Amino acid sequence: MTYILAFVFVLGVLVFVHESGHFLVAKWVGVKVKVFSLGFPPKIIGRTWGGTEYRIGALPLGGYVKMAGDNPMEATGDPEEFMSHSKWERLAILLAGPAMNIVLSILILTTLFMVGVERPAGLDDPVDVRFVAEDSPASRSGVQPGDRITRVDGDPVPSWKAALDKFIVSANDTLILTIERDAQTIEFPIEIEARGDEEIGYAGLFPSIQPQVAALFEDFPAERAGMQEGDIITKVGGKAIFHFTELIEGIEARGGEPVTLGVLRDQESMEFTLTPQREDGRWLIGINFNVTPTVLFRVTNPVLALREALGETSRFTRLTFIVLGRLVTGRASLNTLSGPVGIGVAAGETARRGARQLFMFMAFLSLNLGILNLLPIPLLDGGHMTVIALEGLAGRDFSLQVKERILQVGFVMLLVLMVTVLAVDLSKIDAIGKYLPW
């Protein structure tokens, strides 16, 4: 139920904001709006007010604004019709929907940054490699702990965030890493792997991610020794660790012998000696830990929070266009796409992690919706805007036959895209995916 409610809430808000943009600008320039609908038919409820019927449809997968004369084949020349208005006014109406989604995204992000959001620690730190996963692209390319990565494919990467942005959109690509090691500058080629259902790029190199205790199991060695939630484990047997796998390997390697853990608690270093116990074929000390420790990121100044929001918006927009470009050229898998099923699952998962995570997801989905609607695909806002712009450049309106053909092509394109995205969504569900041929 959480997934369904989160999906309806998130998509409902985004669709309402999007269609409100079209609606408000249409009213402003004098276009008659016949229907404002949240959801698609069949209609559940409707009420007419001010010449517009406001509806709620049974299918919560989108919405629409029906304007008088918005179909060129049905236009009569009435001054209140969409086609009777100037190209600039029509462009403004079409642009308003995606623009409202982008503005909503910026407002949500600004608010979240002012309230404070949890995000992985160390994202803004220099790219100092502390751990290289075994049999990973990084280990095979020769990257070592202690290396500092300064460039990826010639582009500066001043922080882990910048480097990870490069990696995640480069699945199955070969990148050139520029590394500083022992006062020398070296270059390594690295073949980025594809990981997970979405085939996210994976390099296998990490910053210092010292495990932080999230929970203690009752009457297990860690609790008996006096460890507490929030403790950060920095050493195993006197050896510094920089990744949670080193903790696991260090405990397993001792085969049940007592082990001393170095811990950082409230900036104070301390040690605990404990003896692991055997459970289900493994040596355990009885803790759950945060794989990626987080820090509270908060900007109380509204202007600075807005600047951070604009920076995140710009970053996500750039990544979106990179992925779209890779999809078009066949360099990215269709598994990177998500439709209603994928959005519903993501909305439910983020809702379970708290309101802030849900609104963060909503912000980026709203931005994504705004960007995609600006693409020059027939039937989408961007497609209609492209036709109007081409008519302006040509100095004449296209014939009804041409416009009808454009709509037909757009319908087929959207239908193919919807079926493809749905199939990709279903293939990610194990119980269904095993019956699909891809």
C-alpha positions as semicolon CSV with decimal commas, in nm:
position;residue;x (nm);y (nm);z (nm)
1;M;0,000;0,000;0,000
2;T;0,292;0,235;0,074
3;Y;0,411;0,199;-0,285
4;I;0,069;0,277;-0,432
5;L;0,007;0,578;-0,208
6;A;0,357;0,716;-0,271
7;F;0,318;0,669;-0,647
8;V;-0,023;0,841;-0,658
9;F;0,098;1,127;-0,437
10;V;0,421;1,193;-0,629
11;L;0,275;1,161;-0,977
12;G;-0,042;1,347;-0,877
13;V;0,154;1,649;-0,755
14;L;0,382;1,655;-1,060
15;V;0,095;1,620;-1,308
16;F;-0,111;1,886;-1,129
17;V;0,180;2,132;-1,137
18;H;0,255;2,055;-1,503
19;E;-0,102;2,091;-1,625
20;S;-0,153;2,401;-1,408
21;G;0,124;2,568;-1,605
22;H;-0,058;2,508;-1,933
23;F;-0,393;2,603;-1,777
24;L;-0,285;2,932;-1,618
25;V;-0,102;3,066;-1,922
26;A;-0,386;2,958;-2,154
27;K;-0,633;3,150;-1,937
28;W;-0,397;3,447;-1,921
29;V;-0,372;3,485;-2,301
30;G;-0,744;3,421;-2,355
31;V;-0,762;3,058;-2,468
32;K;-1,072;2,871;-2,354
33;V;-0,990;2,560;-2,148
34;K;-1,261;2,296;-2,178
35;V;-1,118;2,026;-1,950
36;F;-0,857;2,009;-1,673
37;S;-0,805;1,644;-1,583
38;L;-0,589;1,468;-1,327
39;G;-0,566;1,110;-1,449
40;F;-0,695;0,956;-1,769
41;P;-1,049;0,827;-1,846
42;P;-1,276;0,680;-1,738
43;K;-1,385;0,982;-1,536
44;I;-1,443;0,925;-1,165
45;I;-1,575;1,268;-1,078
46;G;-1,606;1,604;-1,250
47;R;-1,736;1,954;-1,187
48;T;-1,775;2,247;-1,425
49;W;-1,674;2,591;-1,304
50;G;-1,594;2,903;-1,505
51;G;-1,645;2,724;-1,835
52;T;-1,393;2,449;-1,751
53;E;-1,473;2,095;-1,641
54;Y;-1,236;1,978;-1,367
55;R;-1,201;1,599;-1,364
56;I;-1,032;1,318;-1,180
57;G;-0,969;1,014;-1,398
58;A;-0,944;0,650;-1,294
59;L;-0,595;0,597;-1,441
60;P;-0,342;0,798;-1,232
61;L;-0,072;0,783;-1,500
62;G;-0,084;1,146;-1,611
63;G;-0,329;1,421;-1,694
64;Y;-0,421;1,671;-1,960
65;V;-0,564;2,013;-2,038
66;K;-0,812;2,019;-2,327
67;M;-0,816;2,361;-2,493
68;A;-1,064;2,481;-2,752
69;G;-0,921;2,428;-3,100
70;D;-0,596;2,267;-2,985
71;N;-0,643;2,004;-3,258
72;P;-0,576;2,177;-3,594
73;M;-0,830;1,947;-3,763
74;E;-1,104;2,072;-3,529
75;A;-1,021;2,445;-3,530
76;T;-1,305;2,677;-3,641
77;G;-1,130;3,013;-3,617
78;D;-1,302;3,118;-3,293
79;P;-1,086;3,384;-3,118
80;E;-1,084;3,177;-2,797
81;E;-0,930;2,877;-2,972
82;F;-0,567;2,775;-2,928
83;M;-0,491;2,790;-3,301
84;S;-0,635;3,144;-3,325
85;H;-0,361;3,287;-3,105
86;S;-0,015;3,402;-3,208
87;K;0,279;3,164;-3,227
88;W;0,441;3,333;-2,926
89;E;0,128;3,282;-2,716
90;R;0,101;2,919;-2,819
91;L;0,469;2,864;-2,741
92;A;0,419;3,023;-2,399
93;I;0,127;2,789;-2,323
94;L;0,326;2,482;-2,425
95;L;0,642;2,590;-2,244
96;A;0,458;2,665;-1,919
97;G;0,401;2,298;-1,830
98;P;0,765;2,182;-1,838
99;A;0,876;2,515;-1,689
100;M;0,649;2,464;-1,389
101;N;0,801;2,119;-1,330
102;I;1,153;2,262;-1,341
103;V;1,057;2,547;-1,105
104;L;0,893;2,298;-0,866
105;S;1,211;2,091;-0,863
106;I;1,422;2,397;-0,774
107;L;1,179;2,503;-0,499
108;I;1,173;2,155;-0,342
109;L;1,553;2,128;-0,349
110;T;1,594;2,477;-0,202
111;T;1,356;2,391;0,082
112;L;1,524;2,057;0,147
113;F;1,869;2,215;0,162
114;M;1,741;2,471;0,414
115;V;1,578;2,201;0,628
116;G;1,875;1,968;0,589
117;V;1,920;1,641;0,401
118;E;2,131;1,335;0,467
119;R;2,381;1,259;0,195
120;P;2,689;1,034;0,168
121;A;2,990;1,168;0,354
122;G;3,293;1,280;0,157
123;L;3,122;1,367;-0,173
124;D;3,293;1,706;-0,183
125;D;3,637;1,570;-0,086
126;P;3,924;1,530;-0,336
127;V;3,929;1,196;-0,517
128;D;4,173;1,018;-0,286
129;V;4,140;0,643;-0,338
130;R;4,134;0,453;-0,007
131;F;3,998;0,117;-0,118
132;V;4,007;-0,075;-0,447
133;A;3,764;-0,366;-0,478
134;E;3,911;-0,703;-0,570
135;D;3,872;-0,804;-0,937
136;S;3,718;-0,467;-1,024
137;P;3,785;-0,237;-1,321
138;A;4,007;-0,024;-1,096
139;S;4,215;-0,317;-0,970
140;R;4,262;-0,452;-1,322
141;S;4,372;-0,111;-1,451
142;G;4,637;-0,071;-1,180
143;V;4,475;0,187;-0,951
144;Q;4,604;0,159;-0,594
145;P;4,496;0,285;-0,252
146;G;4,664;0,619;-0,192
147;D;4,624;0,736;-0,553
148;R;4,459;1,072;-0,616
149;I;4,249;1,100;-0,934
150;T;4,262;1,450;-1,081
151;R;4,106;1,400;-1,425
152;V;3,873;1,158;-1,601
153;D;3,901;1,158;-1,980
154;G;4,082;1,490;-1,958
155;D;3,810;1,663;-1,755
156;P;3,903;1,787;-1,405
157;V;3,732;1,600;-1,119
158;P;3,781;1,812;-0,805
159;S;3,555;1,591;-0,592
160;W;3,418;1,241;-0,555
161;K;3,081;1,367;-0,673
162;A;3,235;1,483;-1,002
163;A;3,421;1,154;-1,048
164;L;3,118;0,939;-0,970
165;D;2,910;1,141;-1,217
166;K;3,161;1,039;-1,482
167;F;3,158;0,673;-1,385
168;I;2,783;0,613;-1,350
169;V;2,703;0,727;-1,706
170;S;2,996;0,543;-1,868
171;A;2,897;0,177;-1,835
172;N;3,093;-0,043;-2,080
173;D;3,311;0,253;-2,183
174;T;3,688;0,290;-2,147
175;L;3,792;0,605;-1,962
176;I;4,137;0,753;-1,904
177;L;4,218;0,829;-1,541
178;T;4,486;1,086;-1,461
179;I;4,639;0,992;-1,127
180;E;4,890;1,150;-0,891
181;R;5,108;0,887;-0,721
182;D;5,432;0,951;-0,531
183;A;5,473;1,299;-0,685
184;Q;5,426;1,153;-1,034
185;T;5,137;1,194;-1,277
186;I;5,025;0,871;-1,443
187;E;4,743;0,783;-1,682
188;F;4,548;0,457;-1,668
189;P;4,275;0,330;-1,901
190;I;3,984;0,179;-1,709
191;E;3,696;-0,023;-1,854
192;I;3,384;0,073;-1,659
193;E;3,151;-0,218;-1,580
194;A;2,770;-0,214;-1,588
195;R;2,611;-0,305;-1,255
196;G;2,251;-0,365;-1,144
197;D;1,922;-0,367;-1,333
198;E;1,980;-0,010;-1,449
199;E;2,337;-0,098;-1,562
200;I;2,499;0,185;-1,370
201;G;2,869;0,239;-1,438
202;Y;3,097;0,082;-1,174
203;A;3,471;0,144;-1,133
204;G;3,541;-0,036;-0,804
205;L;3,733;0,241;-0,631
206;F;3,617;0,413;-0,315
207;P;3,695;0,693;-0,072
208;S;3,735;0,624;0,298
209;I;3,405;0,456;0,393
210;Q;3,474;0,341;0,747
211;P;3,176;0,138;0,870
212;Q;2,947;0,313;1,118
213;V;2,745;0,104;1,364
214;A;2,373;0,142;1,287
215;A;2,240;-0,125;1,525
216;L;2,367;-0,378;1,778
217;F;2,231;-0,730;1,821
218;E;2,141;-0,816;2,177
219;D;2,387;-1,039;2,364
220;F;2,640;-1,046;2,079
221;P;3,014;-0,971;2,120
222;A;2,993;-0,605;2,011
223;E;2,719;-0,520;2,261
224;R;2,888;-0,712;2,543
225;A;3,214;-0,528;2,475
226;G;3,042;-0,189;2,514
227;M;3,018;-0,068;2,155
228;Q;2,738;0,178;2,075
229;E;2,529;0,289;1,780
230;G;2,709;0,564;1,591
231;D;3,057;0,423;1,657
232;I;3,284;0,444;1,353
233;I;3,519;0,146;1,316
234;T;3,859;0,269;1,201
235;K;4,091;-0,027;1,272
236;V;4,085;-0,406;1,284
237;G;4,368;-0,566;1,480
238;G;4,564;-0,241;1,474
239;K;4,539;-0,205;1,095
240;A;4,353;0,095;0,955
241;I;4,051;0,011;0,740
242;F;3,882;0,230;0,482
243;H;3,595;0,011;0,365
244;F;3,337;-0,216;0,529
245;T;3,464;-0,521;0,339
246;E;3,797;-0,485;0,520
247;L;3,612;-0,517;0,852
248;I;3,438;-0,835;0,737
249;E;3,758;-0,985;0,593
250;G;3,960;-0,889;0,902
251;I;3,717;-1,069;1,134
252;E;3,685;-1,378;0,912
253;A;4,063;-1,405;0,875
254;R;4,106;-1,454;1,251
255;G;3,881;-1,760;1,256
256;G;3,714;-1,681;1,587
257;E;4,022;-1,550;1,767
258;P;3,983;-1,231;1,977
259;V;4,009;-0,913;1,768
260;T;4,071;-0,554;1,873
261;L;3,864;-0,289;1,696
262;G;3,967;0,074;1,685
263;V;3,662;0,297;1,719
264;L;3,594;0,668;1,683
265;R;3,314;0,793;1,910
266;D;3,232;1,164;1,936
267;Q;3,579;1,245;1,798
268;E;3,741;1,030;2,070
269;S;3,946;0,722;1,978
270;M;3,897;0,403;2,179
271;E;3,951;0,028;2,145
272;F;3,733;-0,276;2,209
273;T;3,854;-0,635;2,222
274;L;3,592;-0,897;2,145
275;T;3,566;-1,258;2,036
276;P;3,347;-1,324;1,727
277;Q;3,089;-1,601;1,750
278;R;2,998;-1,853;1,482
279;E;2,653;-1,813;1,324
280;D;2,533;-1,970;0,995
281;G;2,887;-2,050;0,888
282;R;3,024;-1,699;0,950
283;W;3,214;-1,522;1,226
284;L;2,996;-1,238;1,356
285;I;3,034;-0,963;1,614
286;G;2,665;-0,865;1,608
287;I;2,636;-0,529;1,435
288;N;2,449;-0,376;1,145
289;F;2,641;-0,092;0,990
290;N;2,581;0,187;0,744
291;V;2,755;0,083;0,423
292;T;2,783;0,451;0,331
293;P;2,798;0,684;0,633
294;T;2,598;1,001;0,583
295;V;2,626;1,360;0,699
296;L;2,357;1,625;0,740
297;F;2,388;1,882;0,461
298;R;2,214;2,206;0,553
299;V;2,224;2,560;0,412
300;T;2,021;2,802;0,624
301;N;2,075;3,104;0,398
302;P;1,792;3,103;0,137
303;V;2,011;3,257;-0,134
304;L;2,287;3,001;-0,083
305;A;2,029;2,720;-0,064
306;L;1,886;2,838;-0,397
307;R;2,236;2,840;-0,544
308;E;2,290;2,481;-0,430
309;A;1,952;2,385;-0,578
310;L;2,040;2,545;-0,911
311;G;2,373;2,361;-0,907
312;E;2,203;2,024;-0,849
313;T;1,946;2,104;-1,118
314;S;2,222;2,185;-1,367
315;R;2,413;1,868;-1,273
316;F;2,110;1,641;-1,308
317;T;2,010;1,804;-1,638
318;R;2,358;1,743;-1,776
319;L;2,353;1,378;-1,666
320;T;2,005;1,331;-1,814
321;F;2,115;1,454;-2,157
322;I;2,429;1,238;-2,142
323;V;2,214;0,929;-2,077
324;L;1,966;1,028;-2,350
325;G;2,253;1,071;-2,594
326;R;2,389;0,728;-2,505
327;L;2,044;0,573;-2,551
328;V;2,002;0,728;-2,895
329;T;2,348;0,611;-3,007
330;G;2,300;0,262;-2,862
331;R;2,577;0,300;-2,602
332;A;2,336;0,269;-2,308
333;S;2,103;-0,016;-2,224
334;L;1,725;0,024;-2,230
335;N;1,741;-0,090;-1,867
336;T;1,827;0,269;-1,777
337;L;1,465;0,359;-1,856
338;S;1,189;0,353;-1,596
339;G;0,814;0,379;-1,645
340;P;0,514;0,372;-1,411
341;V;0,617;0,046;-1,245
342;G;0,973;0,163;-1,185
343;I;0,855;0,503;-1,061
344;G;0,609;0,336;-0,826
345;V;0,877;0,110;-0,680
346;A;1,120;0,401;-0,640
347;A;0,852;0,620;-0,481
348;G;0,763;0,346;-0,235
349;E;1,125;0,277;-0,143
350;T;1,203;0,645;-0,083
351;A;0,880;0,691;0,114
352;R;0,988;0,412;0,349
353;R;1,313;0,602;0,414
354;G;1,131;0,919;0,518
355;A;0,961;1,233;0,389
356;R;1,285;1,409;0,298
357;Q;1,397;1,125;0,075
358;L;1,053;1,112;-0,087
359;F;1,060;1,484;-0,165
360;M;1,416;1,457;-0,295
361;F;1,294;1,186;-0,533
362;M;0,998;1,405;-0,629
363;A;1,230;1,697;-0,707
364;F;1,444;1,497;-0,948
365;L;1,144;1,324;-1,107
366;S;0,980;1,664;-1,162
367;L;1,297;1,792;-1,328
368;N;1,311;1,478;-1,542
369;L;0,948;1,525;-1,645
370;G;1,016;1,886;-1,740
371;I;1,323;1,796;-1,946
372;L;1,160;1,505;-2,129
373;N;0,855;1,715;-2,220
374;L;1,084;1,965;-2,390
375;L;1,226;1,703;-2,627
376;P;1,117;1,748;-2,992
377;I;0,895;1,438;-2,994
378;P;0,554;1,475;-3,163
379;L;0,259;1,480;-2,919
380;L;0,486;1,601;-2,636
381;D;0,508;1,972;-2,554
382;G;0,850;1,991;-2,715
383;G;0,718;1,835;-3,035
384;H;0,438;2,091;-3,065
385;M;0,685;2,371;-2,991
386;T;0,918;2,242;-3,262
387;V;0,636;2,246;-3,521
388;I;0,543;2,604;-3,428
389;A;0,909;2,711;-3,446
390;L;0,953;2,549;-3,788
391;E;0,639;2,721;-3,913
392;G;0,781;3,050;-3,792
393;L;1,108;2,989;-3,975
394;A;0,922;2,886;-4,292
395;G;0,700;3,193;-4,272
396;R;0,382;2,988;-4,317
397;D;0,168;2,730;-4,138
398;F;0,197;2,369;-4,242
399;S;-0,103;2,208;-4,410
400;L;-0,355;2,009;-4,207
401;Q;-0,237;1,693;-4,383
402;V;0,123;1,751;-4,269
403;K;0,012;1,822;-3,912
404;E;-0,208;1,513;-3,911
405;R;0,083;1,299;-4,030
406;I;0,308;1,446;-3,757
407;L;0,047;1,356;-3,494
408;Q;0,020;1,002;-3,631
409;V;0,398;0,956;-3,623
410;G;0,408;1,096;-3,271
411;F;0,135;0,861;-3,155
412;V;0,323;0,559;-3,290
413;M;0,651;0,678;-3,134
414;L;0,491;0,729;-2,793
415;L;0,311;0,395;-2,813
416;V;0,635;0,213;-2,893
417;L;0,815;0,402;-2,614
418;M;0,542;0,322;-2,360
419;V;0,540;-0,049;-2,448
420;T;0,921;-0,062;-2,436
421;V;0,940;0,112;-2,099
422;L;0,668;-0,112;-1,955
423;A;0,851;-0,422;-2,079
424;V;1,176;-0,297;-1,925
425;D;0,997;-0,228;-1,597
426;L;0,846;-0,576;-1,590
427;S;1,177;-0,741;-1,678
428;K;1,324;-0,597;-1,357
429;I;1,068;-0,789;-1,151
430;D;1,224;-1,132;-1,097
431;A;0,896;-1,323;-1,097
432;I;0,807;-1,180;-1,438
433;G;1,145;-1,113;-1,594
434;K;1,241;-1,480;-1,614
435;Y;0,955;-1,537;-1,859
436;L;1,057;-1,252;-2,092
437;P;1,286;-1,324;-2,389
438;W;1,547;-1,048;-2,318
